[in-house]
Tab-separated table of C-alpha atoms in Angstrom:
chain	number	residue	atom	x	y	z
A	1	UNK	CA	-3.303	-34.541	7.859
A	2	UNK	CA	-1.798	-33.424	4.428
A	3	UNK	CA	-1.489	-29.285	3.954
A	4	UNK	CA	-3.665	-29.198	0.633
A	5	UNK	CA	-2.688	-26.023	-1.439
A	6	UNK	CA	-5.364	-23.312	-1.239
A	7	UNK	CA	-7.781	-22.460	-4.039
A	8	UNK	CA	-6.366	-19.379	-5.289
A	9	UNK	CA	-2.667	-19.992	-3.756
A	10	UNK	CA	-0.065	-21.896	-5.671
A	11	UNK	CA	2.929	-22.133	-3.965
A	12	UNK	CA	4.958	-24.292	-6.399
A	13	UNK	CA	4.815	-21.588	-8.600
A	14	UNK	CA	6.412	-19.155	-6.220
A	15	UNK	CA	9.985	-18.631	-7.039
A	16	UNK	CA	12.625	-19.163	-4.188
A	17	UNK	CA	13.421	-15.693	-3.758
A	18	UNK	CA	9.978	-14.627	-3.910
A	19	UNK	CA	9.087	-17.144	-0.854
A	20	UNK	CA	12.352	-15.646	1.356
A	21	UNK	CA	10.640	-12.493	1.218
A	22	UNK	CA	7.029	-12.855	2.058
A	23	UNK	CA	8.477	-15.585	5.204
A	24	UNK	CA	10.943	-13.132	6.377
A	25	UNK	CA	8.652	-10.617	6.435
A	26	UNK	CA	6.330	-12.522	8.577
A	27	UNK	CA	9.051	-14.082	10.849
A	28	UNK	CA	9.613	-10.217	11.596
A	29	UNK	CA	5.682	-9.757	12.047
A	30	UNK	CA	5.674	-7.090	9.315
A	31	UNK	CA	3.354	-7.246	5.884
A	32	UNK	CA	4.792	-8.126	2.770
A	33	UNK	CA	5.915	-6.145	0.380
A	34	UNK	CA	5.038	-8.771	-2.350
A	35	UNK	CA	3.354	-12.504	-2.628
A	36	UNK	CA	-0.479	-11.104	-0.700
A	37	UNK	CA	-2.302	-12.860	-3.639
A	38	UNK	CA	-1.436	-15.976	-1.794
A	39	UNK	CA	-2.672	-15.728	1.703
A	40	UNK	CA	-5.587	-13.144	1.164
A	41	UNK	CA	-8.050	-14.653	2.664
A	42	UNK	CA	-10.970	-12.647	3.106
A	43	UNK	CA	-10.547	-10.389	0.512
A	44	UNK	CA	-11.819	-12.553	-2.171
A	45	UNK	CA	-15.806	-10.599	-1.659
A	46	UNK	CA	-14.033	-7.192	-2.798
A	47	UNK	CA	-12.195	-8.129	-5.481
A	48	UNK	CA	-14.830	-7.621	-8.270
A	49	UNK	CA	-15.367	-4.433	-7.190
A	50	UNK	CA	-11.561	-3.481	-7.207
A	51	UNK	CA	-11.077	-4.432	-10.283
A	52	UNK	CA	-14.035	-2.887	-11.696
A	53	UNK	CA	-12.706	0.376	-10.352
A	54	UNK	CA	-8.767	-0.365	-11.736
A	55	UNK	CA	-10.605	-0.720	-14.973
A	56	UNK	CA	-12.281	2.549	-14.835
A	57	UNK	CA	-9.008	4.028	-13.711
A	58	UNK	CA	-7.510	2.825	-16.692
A	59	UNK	CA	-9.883	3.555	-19.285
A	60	UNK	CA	-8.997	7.333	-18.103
A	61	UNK	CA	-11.512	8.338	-15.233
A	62	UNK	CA	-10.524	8.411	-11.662
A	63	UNK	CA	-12.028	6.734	-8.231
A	64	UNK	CA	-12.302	6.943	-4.887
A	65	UNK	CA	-12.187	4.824	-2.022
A	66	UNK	CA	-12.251	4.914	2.332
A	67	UNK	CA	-11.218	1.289	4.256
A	68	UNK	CA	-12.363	1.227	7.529
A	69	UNK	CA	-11.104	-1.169	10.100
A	70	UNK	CA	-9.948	-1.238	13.854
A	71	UNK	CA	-6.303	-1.556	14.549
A	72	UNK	CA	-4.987	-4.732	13.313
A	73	UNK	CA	-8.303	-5.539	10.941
A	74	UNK	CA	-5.479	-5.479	7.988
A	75	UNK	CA	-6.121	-1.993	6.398
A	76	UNK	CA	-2.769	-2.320	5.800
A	77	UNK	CA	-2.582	-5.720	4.389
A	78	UNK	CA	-5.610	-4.341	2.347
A	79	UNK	CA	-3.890	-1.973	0.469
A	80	UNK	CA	-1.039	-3.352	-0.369
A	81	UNK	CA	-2.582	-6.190	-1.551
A	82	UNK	CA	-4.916	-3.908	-4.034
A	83	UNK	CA	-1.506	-2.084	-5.017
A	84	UNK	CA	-0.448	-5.394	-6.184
A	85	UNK	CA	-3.662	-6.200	-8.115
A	86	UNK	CA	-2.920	-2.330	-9.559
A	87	UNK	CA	0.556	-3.456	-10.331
A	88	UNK	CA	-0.063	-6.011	-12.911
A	89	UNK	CA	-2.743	-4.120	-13.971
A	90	UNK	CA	-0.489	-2.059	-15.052
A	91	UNK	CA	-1.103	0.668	-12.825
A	92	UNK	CA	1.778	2.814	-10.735
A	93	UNK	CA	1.426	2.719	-7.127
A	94	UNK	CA	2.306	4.370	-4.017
A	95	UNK	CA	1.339	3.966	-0.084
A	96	UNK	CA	2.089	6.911	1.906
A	97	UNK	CA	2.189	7.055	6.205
A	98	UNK	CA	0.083	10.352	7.151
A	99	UNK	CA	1.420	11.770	10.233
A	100	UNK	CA	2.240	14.944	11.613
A	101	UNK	CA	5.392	15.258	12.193
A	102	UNK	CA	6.790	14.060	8.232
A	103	UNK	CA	3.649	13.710	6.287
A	104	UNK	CA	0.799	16.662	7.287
A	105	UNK	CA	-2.117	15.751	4.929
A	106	UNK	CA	-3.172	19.903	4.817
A	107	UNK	CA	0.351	20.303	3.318
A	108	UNK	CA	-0.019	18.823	0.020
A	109	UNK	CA	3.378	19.469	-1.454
A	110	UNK	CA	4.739	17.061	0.734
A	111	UNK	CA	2.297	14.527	0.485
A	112	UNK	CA	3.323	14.803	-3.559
A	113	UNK	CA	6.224	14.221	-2.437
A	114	UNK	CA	5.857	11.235	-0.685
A	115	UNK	CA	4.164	9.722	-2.886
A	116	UNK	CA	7.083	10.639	-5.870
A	117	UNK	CA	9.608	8.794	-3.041
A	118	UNK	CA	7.385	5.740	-3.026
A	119	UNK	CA	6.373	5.790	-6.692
A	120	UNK	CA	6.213	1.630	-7.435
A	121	UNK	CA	5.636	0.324	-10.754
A	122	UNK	CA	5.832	-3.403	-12.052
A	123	UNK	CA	9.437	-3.229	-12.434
A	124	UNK	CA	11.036	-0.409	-10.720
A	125	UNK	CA	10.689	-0.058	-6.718
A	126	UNK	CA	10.638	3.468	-4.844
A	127	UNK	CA	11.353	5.418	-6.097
A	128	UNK	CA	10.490	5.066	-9.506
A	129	UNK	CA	10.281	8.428	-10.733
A	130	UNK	CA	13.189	8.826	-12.956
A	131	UNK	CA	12.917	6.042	-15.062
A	132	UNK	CA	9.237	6.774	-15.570
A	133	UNK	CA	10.227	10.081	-17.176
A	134	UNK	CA	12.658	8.264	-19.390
A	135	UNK	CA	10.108	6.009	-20.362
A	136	UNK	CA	8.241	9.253	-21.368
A	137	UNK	CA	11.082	10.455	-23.183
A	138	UNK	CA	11.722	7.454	-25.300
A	139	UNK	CA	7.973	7.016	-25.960
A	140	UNK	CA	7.941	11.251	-27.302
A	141	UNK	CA	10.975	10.469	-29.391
A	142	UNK	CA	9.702	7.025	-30.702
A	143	UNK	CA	6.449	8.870	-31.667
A	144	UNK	CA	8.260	11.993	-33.486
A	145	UNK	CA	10.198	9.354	-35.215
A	146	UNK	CA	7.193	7.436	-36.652
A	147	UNK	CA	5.905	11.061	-37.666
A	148	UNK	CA	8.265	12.446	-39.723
A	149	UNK	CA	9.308	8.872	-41.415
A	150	UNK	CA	12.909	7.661	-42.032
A	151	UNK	CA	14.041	10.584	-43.473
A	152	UNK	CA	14.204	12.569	-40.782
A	153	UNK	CA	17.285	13.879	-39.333
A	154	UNK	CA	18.595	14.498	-35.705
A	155	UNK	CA	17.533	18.272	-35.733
A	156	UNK	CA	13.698	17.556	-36.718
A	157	UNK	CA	13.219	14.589	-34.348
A	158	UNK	CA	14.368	16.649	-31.773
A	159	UNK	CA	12.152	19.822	-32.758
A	160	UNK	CA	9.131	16.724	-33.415
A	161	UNK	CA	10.088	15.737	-29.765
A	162	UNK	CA	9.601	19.165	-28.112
A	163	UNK	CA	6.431	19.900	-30.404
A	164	UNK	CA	4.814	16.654	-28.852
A	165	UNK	CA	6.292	17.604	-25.422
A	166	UNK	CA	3.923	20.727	-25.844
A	167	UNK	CA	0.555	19.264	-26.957
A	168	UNK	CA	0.928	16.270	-24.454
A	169	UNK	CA	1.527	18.612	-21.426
A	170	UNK	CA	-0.699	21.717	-22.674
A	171	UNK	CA	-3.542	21.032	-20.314
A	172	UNK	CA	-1.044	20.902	-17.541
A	173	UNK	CA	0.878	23.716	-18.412
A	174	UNK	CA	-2.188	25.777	-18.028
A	175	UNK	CA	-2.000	24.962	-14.176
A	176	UNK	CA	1.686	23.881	-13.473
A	177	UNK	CA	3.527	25.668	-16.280
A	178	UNK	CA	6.619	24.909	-14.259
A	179	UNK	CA	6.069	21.187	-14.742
A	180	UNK	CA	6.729	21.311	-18.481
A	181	UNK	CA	9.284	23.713	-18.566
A	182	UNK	CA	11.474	21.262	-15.762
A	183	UNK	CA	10.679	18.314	-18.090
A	184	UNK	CA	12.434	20.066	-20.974
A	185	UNK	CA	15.548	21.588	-18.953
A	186	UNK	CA	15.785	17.703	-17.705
A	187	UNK	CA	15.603	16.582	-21.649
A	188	UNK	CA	17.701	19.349	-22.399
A	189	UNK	CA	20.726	18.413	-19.705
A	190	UNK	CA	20.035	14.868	-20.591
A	191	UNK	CA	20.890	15.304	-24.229
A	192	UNK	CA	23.500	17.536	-23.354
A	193	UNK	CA	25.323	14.723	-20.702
A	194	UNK	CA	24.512	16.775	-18.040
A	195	UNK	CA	24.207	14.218	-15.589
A	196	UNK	CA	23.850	16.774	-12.186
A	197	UNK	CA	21.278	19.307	-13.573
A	198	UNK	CA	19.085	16.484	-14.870
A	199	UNK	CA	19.116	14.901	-11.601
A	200	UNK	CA	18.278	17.824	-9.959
A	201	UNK	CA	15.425	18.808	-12.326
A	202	UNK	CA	14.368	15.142	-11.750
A	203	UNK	CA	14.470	15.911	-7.531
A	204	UNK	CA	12.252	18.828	-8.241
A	205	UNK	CA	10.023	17.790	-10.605
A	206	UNK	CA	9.640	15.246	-7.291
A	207	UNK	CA	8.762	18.064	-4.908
A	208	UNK	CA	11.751	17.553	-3.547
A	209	UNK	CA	13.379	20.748	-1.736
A	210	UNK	CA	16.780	22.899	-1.322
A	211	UNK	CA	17.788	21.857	-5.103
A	212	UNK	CA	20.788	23.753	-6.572
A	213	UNK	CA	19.516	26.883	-7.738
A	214	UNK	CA	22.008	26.698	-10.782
A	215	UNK	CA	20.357	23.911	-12.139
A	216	UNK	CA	16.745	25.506	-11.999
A	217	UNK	CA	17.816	28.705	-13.687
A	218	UNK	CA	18.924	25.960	-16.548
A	219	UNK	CA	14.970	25.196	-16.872
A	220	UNK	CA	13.993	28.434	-16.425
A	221	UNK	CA	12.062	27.621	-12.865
A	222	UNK	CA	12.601	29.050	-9.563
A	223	UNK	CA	11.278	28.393	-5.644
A	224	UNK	CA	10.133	25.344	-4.071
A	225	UNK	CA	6.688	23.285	-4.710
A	226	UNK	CA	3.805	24.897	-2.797
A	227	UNK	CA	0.530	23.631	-1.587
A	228	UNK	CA	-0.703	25.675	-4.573
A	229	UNK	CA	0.942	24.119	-7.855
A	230	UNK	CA	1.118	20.293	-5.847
A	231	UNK	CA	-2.406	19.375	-7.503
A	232	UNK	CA	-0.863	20.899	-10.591
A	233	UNK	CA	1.984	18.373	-10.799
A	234	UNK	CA	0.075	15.707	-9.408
A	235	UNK	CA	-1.640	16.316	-12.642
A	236	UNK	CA	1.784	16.238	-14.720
A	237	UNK	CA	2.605	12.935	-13.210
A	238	UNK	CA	-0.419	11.385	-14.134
A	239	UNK	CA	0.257	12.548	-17.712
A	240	UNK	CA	3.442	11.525	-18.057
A	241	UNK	CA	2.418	8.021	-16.321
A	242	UNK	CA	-0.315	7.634	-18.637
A	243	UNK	CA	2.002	8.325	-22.008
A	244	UNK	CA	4.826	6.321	-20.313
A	245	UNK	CA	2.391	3.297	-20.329
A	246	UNK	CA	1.164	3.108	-17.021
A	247	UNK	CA	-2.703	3.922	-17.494
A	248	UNK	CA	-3.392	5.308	-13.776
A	249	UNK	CA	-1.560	6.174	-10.491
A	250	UNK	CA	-3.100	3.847	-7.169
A	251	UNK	CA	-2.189	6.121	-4.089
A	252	UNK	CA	-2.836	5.098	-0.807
A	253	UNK	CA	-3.086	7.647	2.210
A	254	UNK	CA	-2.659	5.312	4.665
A	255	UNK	CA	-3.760	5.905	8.982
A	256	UNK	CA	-5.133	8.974	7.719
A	257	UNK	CA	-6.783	8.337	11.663
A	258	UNK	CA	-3.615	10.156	12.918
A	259	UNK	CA	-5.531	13.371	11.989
A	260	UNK	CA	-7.412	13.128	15.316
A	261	UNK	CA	-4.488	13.697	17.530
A	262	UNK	CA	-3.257	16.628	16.214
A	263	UNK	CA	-3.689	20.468	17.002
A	264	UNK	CA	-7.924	21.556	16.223
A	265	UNK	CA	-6.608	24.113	13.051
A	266	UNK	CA	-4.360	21.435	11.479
A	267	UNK	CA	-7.342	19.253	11.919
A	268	UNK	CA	-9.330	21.263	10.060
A	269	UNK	CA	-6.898	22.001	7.244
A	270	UNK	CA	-6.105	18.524	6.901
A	271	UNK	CA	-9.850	17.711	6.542
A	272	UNK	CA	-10.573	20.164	3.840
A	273	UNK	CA	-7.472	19.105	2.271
A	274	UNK	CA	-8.690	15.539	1.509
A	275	UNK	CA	-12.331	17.341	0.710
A	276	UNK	CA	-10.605	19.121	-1.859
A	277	UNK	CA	-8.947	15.860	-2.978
A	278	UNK	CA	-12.089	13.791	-3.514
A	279	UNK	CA	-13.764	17.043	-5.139
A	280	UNK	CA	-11.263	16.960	-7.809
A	281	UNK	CA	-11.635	13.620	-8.232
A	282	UNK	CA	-15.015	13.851	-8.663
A	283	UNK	CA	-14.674	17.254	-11.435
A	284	UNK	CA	-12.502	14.904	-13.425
A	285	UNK	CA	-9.363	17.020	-13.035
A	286	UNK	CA	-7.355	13.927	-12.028
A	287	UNK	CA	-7.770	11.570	-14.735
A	288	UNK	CA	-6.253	8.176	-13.948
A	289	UNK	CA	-5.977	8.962	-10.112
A	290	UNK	CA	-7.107	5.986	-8.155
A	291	UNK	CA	-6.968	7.302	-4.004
A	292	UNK	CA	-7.938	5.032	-1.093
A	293	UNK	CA	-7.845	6.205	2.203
A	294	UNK	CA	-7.439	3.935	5.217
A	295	UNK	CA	-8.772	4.898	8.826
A	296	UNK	CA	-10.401	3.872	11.772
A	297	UNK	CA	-14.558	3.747	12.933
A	298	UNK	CA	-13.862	6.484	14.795
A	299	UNK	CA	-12.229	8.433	12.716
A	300	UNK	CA	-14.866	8.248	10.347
A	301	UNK	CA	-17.670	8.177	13.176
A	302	UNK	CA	-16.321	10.534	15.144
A	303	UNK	CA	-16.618	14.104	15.810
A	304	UNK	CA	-12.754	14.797	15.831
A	305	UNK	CA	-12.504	12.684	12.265
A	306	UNK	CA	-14.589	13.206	9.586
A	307	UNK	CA	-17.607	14.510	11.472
A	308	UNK	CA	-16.138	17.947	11.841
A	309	UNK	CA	-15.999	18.733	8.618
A	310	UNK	CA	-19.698	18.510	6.939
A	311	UNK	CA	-19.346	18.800	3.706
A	312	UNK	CA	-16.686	15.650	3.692
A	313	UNK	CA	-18.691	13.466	6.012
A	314	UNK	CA	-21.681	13.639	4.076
A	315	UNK	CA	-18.764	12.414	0.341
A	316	UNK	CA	-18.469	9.131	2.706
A	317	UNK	CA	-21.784	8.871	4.679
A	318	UNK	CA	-22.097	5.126	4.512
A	319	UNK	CA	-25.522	2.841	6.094
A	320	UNK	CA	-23.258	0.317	8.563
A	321	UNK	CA	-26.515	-0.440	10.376
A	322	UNK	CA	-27.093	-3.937	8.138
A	323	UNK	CA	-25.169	-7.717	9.192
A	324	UNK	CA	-22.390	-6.949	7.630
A	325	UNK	CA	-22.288	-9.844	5.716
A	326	UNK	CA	-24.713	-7.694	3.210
A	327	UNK	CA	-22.374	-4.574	2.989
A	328	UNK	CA	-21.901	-3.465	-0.708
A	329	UNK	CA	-18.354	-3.741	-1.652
A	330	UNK	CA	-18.911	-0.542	-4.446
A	331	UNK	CA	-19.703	1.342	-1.357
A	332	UNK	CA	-17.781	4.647	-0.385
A	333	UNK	CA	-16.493	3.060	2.790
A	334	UNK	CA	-15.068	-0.276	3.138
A	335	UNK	CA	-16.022	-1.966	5.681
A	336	UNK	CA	-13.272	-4.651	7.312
A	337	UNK	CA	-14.458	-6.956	10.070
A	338	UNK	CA	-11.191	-8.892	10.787
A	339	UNK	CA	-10.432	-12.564	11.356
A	340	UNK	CA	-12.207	-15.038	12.934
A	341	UNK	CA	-11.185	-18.478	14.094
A	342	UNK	CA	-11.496	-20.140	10.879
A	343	UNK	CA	-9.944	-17.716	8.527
A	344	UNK	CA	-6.538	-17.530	11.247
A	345	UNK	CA	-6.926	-21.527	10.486
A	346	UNK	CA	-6.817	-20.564	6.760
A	347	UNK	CA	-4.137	-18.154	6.962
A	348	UNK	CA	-1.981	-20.141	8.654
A	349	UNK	CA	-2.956	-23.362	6.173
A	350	UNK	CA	-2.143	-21.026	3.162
A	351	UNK	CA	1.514	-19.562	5.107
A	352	UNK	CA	2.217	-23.462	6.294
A	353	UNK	CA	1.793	-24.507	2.907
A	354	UNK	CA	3.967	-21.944	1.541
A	355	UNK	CA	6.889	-22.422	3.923
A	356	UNK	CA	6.929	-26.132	3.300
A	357	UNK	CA	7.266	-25.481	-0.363
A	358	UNK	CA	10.656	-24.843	0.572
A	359	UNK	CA	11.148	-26.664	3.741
A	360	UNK	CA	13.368	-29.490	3.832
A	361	UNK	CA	10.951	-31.897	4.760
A	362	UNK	CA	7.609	-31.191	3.895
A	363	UNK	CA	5.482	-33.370	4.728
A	364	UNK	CA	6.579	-33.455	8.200
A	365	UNK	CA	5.723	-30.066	8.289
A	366	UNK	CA	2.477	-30.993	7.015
A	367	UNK	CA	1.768	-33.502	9.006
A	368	UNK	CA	3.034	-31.891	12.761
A	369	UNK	CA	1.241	-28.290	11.658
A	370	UNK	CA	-2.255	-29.820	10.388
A	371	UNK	CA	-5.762	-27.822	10.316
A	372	UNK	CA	-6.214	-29.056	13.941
A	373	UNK	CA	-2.995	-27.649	15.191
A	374	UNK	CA	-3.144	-24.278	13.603
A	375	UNK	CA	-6.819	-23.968	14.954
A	376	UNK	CA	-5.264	-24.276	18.373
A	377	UNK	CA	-2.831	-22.229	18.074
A	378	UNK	CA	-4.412	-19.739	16.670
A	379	UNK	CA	-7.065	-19.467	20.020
A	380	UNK	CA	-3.989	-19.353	22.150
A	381	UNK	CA	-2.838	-16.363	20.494
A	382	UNK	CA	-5.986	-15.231	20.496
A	383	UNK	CA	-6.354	-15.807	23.990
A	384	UNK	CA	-3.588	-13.437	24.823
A	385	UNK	CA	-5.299	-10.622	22.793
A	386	UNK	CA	-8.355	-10.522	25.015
A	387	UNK	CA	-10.018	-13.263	22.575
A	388	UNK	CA	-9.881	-10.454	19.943
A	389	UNK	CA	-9.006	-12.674	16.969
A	390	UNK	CA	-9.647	-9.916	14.327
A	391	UNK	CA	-6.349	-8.024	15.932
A	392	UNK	CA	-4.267	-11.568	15.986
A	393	UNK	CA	-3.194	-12.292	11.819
A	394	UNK	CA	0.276	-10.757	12.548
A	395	UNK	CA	0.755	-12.037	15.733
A	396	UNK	CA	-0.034	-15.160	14.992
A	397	UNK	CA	1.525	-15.518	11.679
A	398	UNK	CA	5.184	-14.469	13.436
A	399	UNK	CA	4.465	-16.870	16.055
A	400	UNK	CA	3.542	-19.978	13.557
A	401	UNK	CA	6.521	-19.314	10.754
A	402	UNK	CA	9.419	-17.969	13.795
A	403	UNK	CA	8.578	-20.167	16.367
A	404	UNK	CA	7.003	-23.395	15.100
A	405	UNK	CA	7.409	-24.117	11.250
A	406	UNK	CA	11.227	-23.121	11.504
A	407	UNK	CA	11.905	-25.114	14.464
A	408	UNK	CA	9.737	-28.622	12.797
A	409	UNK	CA	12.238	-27.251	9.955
A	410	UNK	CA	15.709	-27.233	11.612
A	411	UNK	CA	15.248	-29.721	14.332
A	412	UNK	CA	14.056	-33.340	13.371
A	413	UNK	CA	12.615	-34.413	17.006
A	414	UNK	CA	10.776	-31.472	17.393
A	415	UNK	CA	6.897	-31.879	17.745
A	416	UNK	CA	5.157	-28.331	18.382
A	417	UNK	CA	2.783	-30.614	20.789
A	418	UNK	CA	5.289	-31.415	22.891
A	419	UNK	CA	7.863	-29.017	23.090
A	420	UNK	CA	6.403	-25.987	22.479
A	421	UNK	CA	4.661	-23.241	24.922
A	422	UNK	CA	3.241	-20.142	23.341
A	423	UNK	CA	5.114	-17.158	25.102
A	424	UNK	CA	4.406	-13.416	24.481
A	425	UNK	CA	6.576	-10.671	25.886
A	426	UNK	CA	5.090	-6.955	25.813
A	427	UNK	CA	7.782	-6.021	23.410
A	428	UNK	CA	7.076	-8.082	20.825
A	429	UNK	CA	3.690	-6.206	20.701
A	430	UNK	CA	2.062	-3.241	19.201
A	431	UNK	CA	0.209	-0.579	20.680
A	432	UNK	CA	-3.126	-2.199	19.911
A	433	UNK	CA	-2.239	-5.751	20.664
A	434	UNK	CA	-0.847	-4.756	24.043
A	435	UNK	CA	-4.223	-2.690	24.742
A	436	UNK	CA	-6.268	-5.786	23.661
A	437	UNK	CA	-6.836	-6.987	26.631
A	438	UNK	CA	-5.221	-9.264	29.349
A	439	UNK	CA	-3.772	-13.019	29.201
A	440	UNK	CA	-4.073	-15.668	31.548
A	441	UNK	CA	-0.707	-15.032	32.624
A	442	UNK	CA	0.725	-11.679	32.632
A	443	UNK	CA	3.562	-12.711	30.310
A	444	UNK	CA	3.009	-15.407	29.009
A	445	UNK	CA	0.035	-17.781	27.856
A	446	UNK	CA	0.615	-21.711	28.189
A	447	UNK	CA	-0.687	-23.495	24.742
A	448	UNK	CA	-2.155	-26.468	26.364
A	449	UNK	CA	-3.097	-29.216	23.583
A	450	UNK	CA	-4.243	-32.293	23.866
């Protein structure tokens, strides 16, 4: 049987070093950082919706939106893949790890900061920050330029610049005055060719801490970030995004669950933190904010999530009492149900069909890992999980590109019929797939096709 390519899935148009990354990645059972627009299956039912709400991001307004999913129902997989969608929208992006040891939500200083470290745009990676505000820069100067005609000399284009530098920031100096005033000293020491104070104006402007206090006296700023003035340069960023050409800023706060294992007043604070977040959302003080929370049932079900804090759980009461094939994808929460049998077959169709793109034979690759043979093994590793198949995409996927499609790739009389046996060692699992439930065999589970 002949690997057709997937509606929605071109691989022939995937560039070589594109394809290395998204296979490595799932030889090393981790998600892509790039490439989810070809293997998303499932997804297809939200993606009006998303893109509905990256167009009202752009257009200047700001959304909201809670994925819900057991471990392993790709929350993860989720979000990246709508940063991507963001990306060529046009949007910036960033996906930040809530926990409470590096990342407190109630601390919101260093949640900006996060997400200034992982600050992703089109064509910068993490972090991105810098060259957005040069972007700015050059768009303040081309502006001032256009303004005062060709006439004008160095001196007024540079007075034009900081005039527009005012109006453009004035709503945000009325919060974050400090915001502004680093974004000149970092002009300032830029025109100047002071490489070391503009990089360290750049670090704070960042949230980032302990920068040389020489360098802030330069901008006339002093201190750290607090939890105060962080929604204040959140609001700064998303100015100088939107003027840089970026219309709107995609966070993700992602196992936001981990709030239910930490101490009952951090809890609380971290709670009220992301009720404040959605409030301002809602007042229309973050214009071209787009935030998506990701979490577990029970942390939105249960009373040490979002049920202890009334005033939140009532922002994302959602009705999960209908099939969910009839939940409304413009709904508050997200609802994701995982894999079954036949989408695992899909997947792995869609990854098979990518790897042989660049395989160095394939149509045997087609024809040893058919439909039929995917749909096997993808019960066997379900199987091992307890028969949970909505916990088995990564699992599976590390098991079909590491263990089968490379060895039909390297070794000519190998048949995956034949010679291979599924094996799975506890170490190659996570938490959740090891709590799944018990195999045949302790370690191992024997794929027995016909």
């Amino acid at each position: 049987m002949t690997a057709a390519t997937p509606t929605g899935a071109e691989p022939m148009s995937v560039s070589p070093a594109r394809r290395r990354q998204i296979v490595d990645a799932l030889r090393r059972g981790t998600v892509p950082q790039t490439g989810l627009d070809l293997f998303a299956v499932g997804m297809q039912r939200f993606v009006p919706a998303l893109d509905e709400q990256l167009s009202t991001v752009s257009a200047g307004a700001a959304a909201f939106q809670a994925v819900r999913g057991e471990y392993g129902s790709g929350k993860t997989f989720f979000a990246r893949y709508l940063a991507e969608r963001a990306r060529s929208a046009g949007l910036a992006t960033s996906e930040i790890q809530i926990s409470e040891g590096e990342t407190p939500l109630h601390r919101l200083e260093t949640v900006y900061r996060r997400l200034t470290e992982h600050l992703t745009t089109s064509t910068h990676q993490p972090s991105a920050l810098t060259p957005v505000i040069d972007s700015w820069l050059y768009t303040l100067e081309e502006d001032a330029a256009e303004q005062l005609g060709a006439g004008a000399g160095p001196g007024q284009t540079s007075d034009a610049v900081e005039d527009l530098l005012e109006q453009r920031l004035a709503a945000v100096a009325a919060t974050a005055p400090a915001f502004s005033a680093a974004l000149r000293g970092y002009r300032q020491s830029r025109l100047s060719g002071d490489t070391s104070t503009a990089e360290a104006l750049a670090a704070w402007l960042g949230g980032q801490p302990s920068v040389a206090a020489a360098a802030k006296r330069t901008a006339g700023v002093r201190g750290d970030l607090d939890h105060t003035a962080a929604l204040g340069f959140l609001r700064g960023l998303l100015t100088v995004l939107r003027e840089s050409g970026h219309p709107g800023l995609l966070v993700v706060l992602d196992e936001i669950e981990t709030l239910q294992r930490v101490r009952s007043d951090v809890r609380e604070k971290g709670l009220n933190a992301l009720r404040q977040l959605i409030d301002e959302i809602d007042a229309g003080h973050l214009p071209g904010l787009f935030l998506v929370i990701t979490g577990t049932p029970a942390f939105f079900d249960g009373q040490q999530g979002v049920q202890r804090l009334a005033p939140l759980a009532q922002r994302l009461a959602t009705d999960f009492t209908t099939d969910p094939r009839f939940d409304s994808a413009r709904a508050v929460q997200l609802r994701l149900t995982g894999f079954d049998i036949d989408r695992l077959t899909e997947l792995g169709h869609r990854v098979t069909a990518l790897y042989a793109n660049g395989a160095r034979n394939p149509e045997r690759i087609a024809h040893l890992a058919d439909d039929s043979y995917l749909r096997d093994l993808a019960r066997a590793v379900a199987g091992h999980l307890g028969g949970q198949v909505g916990i088995a995409p990564r699992l599976f996927l590390r098991k079909l590109v590491a263990d089968v499609l490379d060895r039909i790739d390297e070794f000519p009389d190998f048949d995956p019929r034949q010679h291979y046996r599924l094996t799975v060692n506890d170490t190659e699992l996570t938490e959740a797939e090891r709590n799944a439930g018990a195999a045949t065999h302790a370690d191992e589970v024997e794929l027995d096709l016909p």
